[in-house]
mmCIF file of C-alpha atoms in Angstrom:
data_model
loop_
_atom_site.group_PDB
_atom_site.id
_atom_site.type_symbol
_atom_site.label_atom_id
_atom_site.label_comp_id
_atom_site.label_asym_id
_atom_site.label_seq_id
_atom_site.Cartn_x
_atom_site.Cartn_y
_atom_site.Cartn_z
ATOM 1 C CA ARG A 1 103.352 13.292 78.627
ATOM 2 C CA GLY A 2 100.101 15.172 78.900
ATOM 3 C CA GLY A 3 100.820 16.634 82.312
ATOM 4 C CA ARG A 4 100.353 20.103 83.755
ATOM 5 C CA TYR A 5 102.677 22.312 85.779
ATOM 6 C CA ILE A 6 100.935 23.978 88.724
ATOM 7 C CA SER A 7 103.066 26.415 90.681
ATOM 8 C CA HIS A 8 102.768 28.419 93.857
ATOM 9 C CA ILE A 9 104.958 30.978 92.096
ATOM 10 C CA ARG A 10 108.128 32.293 93.733
ATOM 11 C CA SER A 11 106.658 35.623 94.793
ATOM 12 C CA GLU A 12 103.226 37.128 95.194
ATOM 13 C CA ASP A 13 104.497 40.537 96.252
ATOM 14 C CA ARG A 14 107.994 42.021 95.742
ATOM 15 C CA GLU A 15 109.033 39.906 92.753
ATOM 16 C CA PHE A 16 105.561 39.150 91.423
ATOM 17 C CA TRP A 17 106.118 40.086 87.773
ATOM 18 C CA PRO A 18 109.398 38.136 87.341
ATOM 19 C CA ALA A 19 107.732 35.158 89.045
ATOM 20 C CA LEU A 20 104.754 35.323 86.718
ATOM 21 C CA HIS A 21 106.970 35.575 83.643
ATOM 22 C CA GLU A 22 108.932 32.568 84.900
ATOM 23 C CA ILE A 23 105.900 30.266 84.924
ATOM 24 C CA LEU A 24 104.852 31.579 81.514
ATOM 25 C CA ALA A 25 108.355 30.810 80.200
ATOM 26 C CA ILE A 26 108.130 27.274 81.614
ATOM 27 C CA GLY A 27 104.852 26.732 79.799
ATOM 28 C CA ARG A 28 106.189 28.183 76.575
ATOM 29 C CA GLU A 29 109.479 26.256 76.559
ATOM 30 C CA ALA A 30 108.117 22.947 77.884
ATOM 31 C CA LYS A 31 105.026 23.213 75.678
ATOM 32 C CA MET A 32 102.751 22.228 78.520
ATOM 33 C CA PRO A 33 99.791 23.804 80.359
ATOM 34 C CA VAL A 34 100.666 25.880 83.425
ATOM 35 C CA GLN A 35 98.495 27.063 86.298
ATOM 36 C CA VAL A 36 99.183 29.800 88.834
ATOM 37 C CA SER A 37 98.117 28.914 92.385
ATOM 38 C CA HIS A 38 96.759 31.001 94.058
ATOM 39 C CA LEU A 39 96.781 34.048 91.855
ATOM 40 C CA LYS A 40 96.918 37.331 93.753
ATOM 41 C CA LEU A 41 98.468 40.800 93.788
ATOM 42 C CA ALA A 42 99.696 40.759 97.369
ATOM 43 C CA MET A 43 101.378 44.103 97.935
ATOM 44 C CA ARG A 44 100.009 47.618 98.109
ATOM 45 C CA SER A 45 102.062 48.853 95.155
ATOM 46 C CA LEU A 46 100.542 46.029 93.057
ATOM 47 C CA TRP A 47 96.926 46.778 93.951
ATOM 48 C CA GLY A 48 94.877 47.943 90.999
ATOM 49 C CA GLN A 49 97.030 46.142 88.431
ATOM 50 C CA GLY A 50 94.451 43.441 87.739
ATOM 51 C CA ASP A 51 93.926 44.642 84.165
ATOM 52 C CA ARG A 52 97.673 44.520 83.470
ATOM 53 C CA LEU A 53 97.820 41.024 84.931
ATOM 54 C CA ILE A 54 94.959 39.704 82.810
ATOM 55 C CA ALA A 55 96.407 41.358 79.706
ATOM 56 C CA THR A 56 99.707 39.569 80.371
ATOM 57 C CA LEU A 57 97.974 36.204 80.765
ATOM 58 C CA ASP A 58 95.818 36.744 77.672
ATOM 59 C CA SER A 59 98.895 37.653 75.647
ATOM 60 C CA ALA A 60 100.561 34.403 76.712
ATOM 61 C CA ARG A 61 97.463 32.430 75.760
ATOM 62 C CA ARG A 62 97.327 34.056 72.320
ATOM 63 C CA ALA A 63 100.970 33.074 71.851
ATOM 64 C CA GLY A 64 100.115 29.441 72.556
ATOM 65 C CA THR A 65 100.723 28.971 76.288
ATOM 66 C CA ASP A 66 97.733 27.312 77.981
ATOM 67 C CA VAL A 67 97.896 29.311 81.217
ATOM 68 C CA THR A 68 95.143 29.158 83.828
ATOM 69 C CA ALA A 69 94.857 30.186 87.477
ATOM 70 C CA ASP A 70 92.965 29.486 90.652
ATOM 71 C CA VAL A 71 91.741 32.213 92.984
ATOM 72 C CA TYR A 72 90.204 32.210 96.460
ATOM 73 C CA PRO A 73 87.661 34.932 97.293
ATOM 74 C CA TYR A 74 89.278 36.633 100.294
ATOM 75 C CA THR A 75 91.563 39.638 100.670
ATOM 76 C CA MET A 76 93.413 37.880 103.492
ATOM 77 C CA TRP A 77 95.893 35.021 103.240
ATOM 78 C CA GLN A 78 97.246 32.687 105.930
ATOM 79 C CA CYS A 79 100.751 31.369 106.414
ATOM 80 C CA THR A 80 103.625 31.726 108.879
ATOM 81 C CA LEU A 81 105.052 35.060 109.989
ATOM 82 C CA THR A 82 108.369 34.026 108.469
ATOM 83 C CA VAL A 83 106.894 34.007 104.948
ATOM 84 C CA LEU A 84 106.879 37.816 105.147
ATOM 85 C CA TYR A 85 110.697 37.652 104.854
ATOM 86 C CA PRO A 86 111.638 35.992 101.548
ATOM 87 C CA ARG A 87 115.320 36.678 102.228
ATOM 88 C CA ARG A 88 114.984 35.145 105.727
ATOM 89 C CA ASN A 89 116.461 38.354 107.194
ATOM 90 C CA PHE A 90 114.234 38.234 110.255
ATOM 91 C CA THR A 91 116.254 40.760 112.275
ATOM 92 C CA ASP A 92 116.472 43.445 109.583
ATOM 93 C CA ARG A 93 114.573 46.483 110.853
ATOM 94 C CA ALA A 94 114.507 48.235 107.476
ATOM 95 C CA GLU A 95 113.004 45.121 105.903
ATOM 96 C CA THR A 96 110.484 44.849 108.729
ATOM 97 C CA GLU A 97 109.405 48.460 108.325
ATOM 98 C CA PHE A 98 109.023 47.868 104.574
ATOM 99 C CA ILE A 99 106.821 44.833 105.294
ATOM 100 C CA LEU A 100 104.574 46.818 107.638
ATOM 101 C CA ARG A 101 104.335 49.674 105.137
ATOM 102 C CA GLU A 102 103.964 47.796 101.845
ATOM 103 C CA VAL A 103 102.994 44.166 102.445
ATOM 104 C CA ALA A 104 100.686 44.245 105.482
ATOM 105 C CA ALA A 105 100.096 46.934 108.106
ATOM 106 C CA PRO A 106 100.293 45.978 111.802
ATOM 107 C CA GLU A 107 96.494 45.951 112.081
ATOM 108 C CA ASP A 108 96.322 43.642 109.045
ATOM 109 C CA LEU A 109 98.558 40.967 110.626
ATOM 110 C CA VAL A 110 96.260 38.899 112.854
ATOM 111 C CA ILE A 111 97.878 36.056 114.761
ATOM 112 C CA GLY A 112 96.171 32.763 113.941
ATOM 113 C CA GLN A 113 98.363 30.563 116.127
ATOM 114 C CA TYR A 114 101.091 31.346 118.634
ATOM 115 C CA ALA A 115 101.953 28.313 120.696
ATOM 116 C CA LEU A 116 104.185 30.210 123.124
ATOM 117 C CA ARG A 117 101.376 32.615 124.089
ATOM 118 C CA PRO A 118 97.941 31.483 122.949
ATOM 119 C CA SER A 119 96.532 34.747 124.347
ATOM 120 C CA TYR A 120 98.003 36.480 121.278
ATOM 121 C CA GLU A 121 95.779 34.492 118.940
ATOM 122 C CA GLY A 122 93.124 36.711 117.363
ATOM 123 C CA LYS A 123 95.071 39.896 118.122
ATOM 124 C CA HIS A 124 96.893 41.895 115.461
ATOM 125 C CA VAL A 125 100.540 42.896 115.679
ATOM 126 C CA GLY A 126 99.644 46.475 116.582
ATOM 127 C CA GLU A 127 97.628 45.307 119.597
ATOM 128 C CA ILE A 128 100.375 42.934 120.692
ATOM 129 C CA ALA A 129 102.910 45.754 120.427
ATOM 130 C CA VAL A 130 100.836 47.799 122.878
ATOM 131 C CA LEU A 131 100.600 44.828 125.253
ATOM 132 C CA ARG A 132 104.371 44.435 125.133
ATOM 133 C CA GLY A 133 105.062 48.165 125.486
ATOM 134 C CA SER A 134 106.877 48.147 122.170
ATOM 135 C CA ASP A 135 106.523 49.246 118.559
ATOM 136 C CA PRO A 136 105.102 47.062 115.758
ATOM 137 C CA ALA A 137 108.418 46.467 113.958
ATOM 138 C CA THR A 138 110.214 45.359 117.115
ATOM 139 C CA THR A 139 107.215 43.233 118.060
ATOM 140 C CA LEU A 140 107.074 41.445 114.712
ATOM 141 C CA MET A 141 110.775 40.612 114.830
ATOM 142 C CA ALA A 142 110.444 39.437 118.435
ATOM 143 C CA LEU A 143 107.478 37.186 117.713
ATOM 144 C CA ILE A 144 109.470 35.445 115.010
ATOM 145 C CA ALA A 145 112.660 35.215 117.072
ATOM 146 C CA GLU A 146 110.887 33.799 120.113
ATOM 147 C CA SER A 147 108.888 31.198 118.191
ATOM 148 C CA ARG A 148 111.927 30.085 116.186
ATOM 149 C CA ALA A 149 114.089 29.801 119.297
ATOM 150 C CA ALA A 150 111.501 27.551 120.928
ATOM 151 C CA ASP A 151 110.628 25.746 117.677
ATOM 152 C CA ALA A 152 107.018 26.656 118.474
ATOM 153 C CA GLY A 153 104.151 26.866 116.021
ATOM 154 C CA GLU A 154 102.899 30.203 114.714
ATOM 155 C CA SER A 155 100.715 31.491 111.915
ATOM 156 C CA VAL A 156 99.257 34.754 110.716
ATOM 157 C CA VAL A 157 96.140 35.754 108.808
ATOM 158 C CA ALA A 158 97.068 38.861 106.858
ATOM 159 C CA ARG A 159 95.273 41.244 104.559
ATOM 160 C CA GLY A 160 97.296 41.453 101.392
ATOM 161 C CA MET A 161 94.885 41.863 98.474
ATOM 162 C CA ASP A 162 92.409 44.399 97.158
ATOM 163 C CA GLU A 163 88.819 43.282 96.635
ATOM 164 C CA ARG A 164 88.646 44.972 93.228
ATOM 165 C CA ASP A 165 91.555 42.868 91.969
ATOM 166 C CA ILE A 166 89.919 39.661 93.173
ATOM 167 C CA GLU A 167 86.750 40.531 91.294
ATOM 168 C CA ARG A 168 88.771 41.347 88.178
ATOM 169 C CA LEU A 169 90.512 37.971 88.353
ATOM 170 C CA TYR A 170 87.181 36.160 88.677
ATOM 171 C CA ARG A 171 85.956 37.891 85.539
ATOM 172 C CA TRP A 172 88.757 36.131 83.647
ATOM 173 C CA PRO A 173 87.195 32.954 82.181
ATOM 174 C CA PHE A 174 90.296 30.859 82.921
ATOM 175 C CA ALA A 175 90.285 31.489 86.688
ATOM 176 C CA SER A 176 88.917 28.594 88.727
ATOM 177 C CA VAL A 177 87.720 28.750 92.341
ATOM 178 C CA SER A 178 89.984 27.386 95.067
ATOM 179 C CA SER A 179 90.135 27.468 98.849
ATOM 180 C CA ASP A 180 93.826 27.078 99.817
ATOM 181 C CA GLY A 181 92.696 26.370 103.359
ATOM 182 C CA ALA A 182 91.947 23.815 106.030
ATOM 183 C CA LEU A 183 88.532 23.142 107.523
ATOM 184 C CA ARG A 184 89.849 24.214 110.923
ATOM 185 C CA GLY A 185 91.831 27.317 111.758
ATOM 186 C CA ALA A 186 91.702 31.072 111.941
ATOM 187 C CA HIS A 187 90.894 31.666 108.266
ATOM 188 C CA PRO A 188 87.410 30.812 106.929
ATOM 189 C CA ARG A 189 88.550 30.064 103.390
ATOM 190 C CA GLY A 190 88.772 26.298 103.962
ATOM 191 C CA PHE A 191 85.013 26.032 104.414
ATOM 192 C CA GLY A 192 83.821 29.405 103.135
ATOM 193 C CA SER A 193 85.349 29.920 99.709
ATOM 194 C CA PHE A 194 82.773 28.144 97.569
ATOM 195 C CA PRO A 195 79.650 29.527 99.296
ATOM 196 C CA ARG A 196 81.248 32.992 99.303
ATOM 197 C CA VAL A 197 81.725 32.850 95.536
ATOM 198 C CA LEU A 198 78.104 31.774 95.089
ATOM 199 C CA GLY A 199 76.824 34.471 97.410
ATOM 200 C CA VAL A 200 79.056 37.431 96.612
ATOM 201 C CA TYR A 201 80.257 36.955 93.041
ATOM 202 C CA VAL A 202 77.215 35.171 91.587
ATOM 203 C CA ARG A 203 74.163 36.413 93.485
ATOM 204 C CA ASP A 204 75.243 39.884 94.611
ATOM 205 C CA ARG A 205 77.737 41.164 92.049
ATOM 206 C CA HIS A 206 76.828 39.121 88.960
ATOM 207 C CA VAL A 207 80.492 38.530 88.140
ATOM 208 C CA MET A 208 79.558 35.135 86.718
ATOM 209 C CA SER A 209 76.432 33.045 86.272
ATOM 210 C CA LEU A 210 75.570 30.183 88.593
ATOM 211 C CA GLU A 211 76.338 27.708 85.818
ATOM 212 C CA GLU A 212 79.704 29.330 85.158
ATOM 213 C CA ALA A 213 80.537 29.293 88.866
ATOM 214 C CA VAL A 214 79.784 25.574 89.088
ATOM 215 C CA ARG A 215 82.034 25.016 86.069
ATOM 216 C CA ARG A 216 84.851 27.002 87.707
ATOM 217 C CA MET A 217 84.460 24.988 90.923
ATOM 218 C CA THR A 218 84.476 21.584 89.267
#
């Protein structure tokens, strides 16, 4: 009926490629435009695969699937600590160690909100581990367990992307500019995304012209 399917795809890290192929299959079989929000390669083993990603999207477009994406211009994302565990296995030490090795290192997990102990806000998991006299894996599991037990709010701002991949995605003409953020909070993307694109990707790096940037934003 002339609609569009926009998906925060199932995985942006471990199962990224199957998730991407799923949305492309939806577009192909439903014969409708699809958009990936918010396109990223959010795991260390995926970093540097921007060319492969764009080649996959271009191939789908040549085959008739009108696929587009939106991208925000930061290497860090923001969500809850629990999103790090897609299988919800919050007490699994092996999984936790994998997260800290492959998805985001302790120093890359900065607490944005922690209602039980607001003093943790602005500190990364490595620093909190030192404060607690513990190790990062134990600390991460404990932070989740304690906040869930008290039904208390928590969030994390985590580095998960490589700047070179973000620039590669913005060079793709079908990538629009998004923020994926609130005006308040620990992450600046809610108010900083659009001026950052104009400053960094237009003025400084010449990834796109001013006119093209305005088109991508609107």
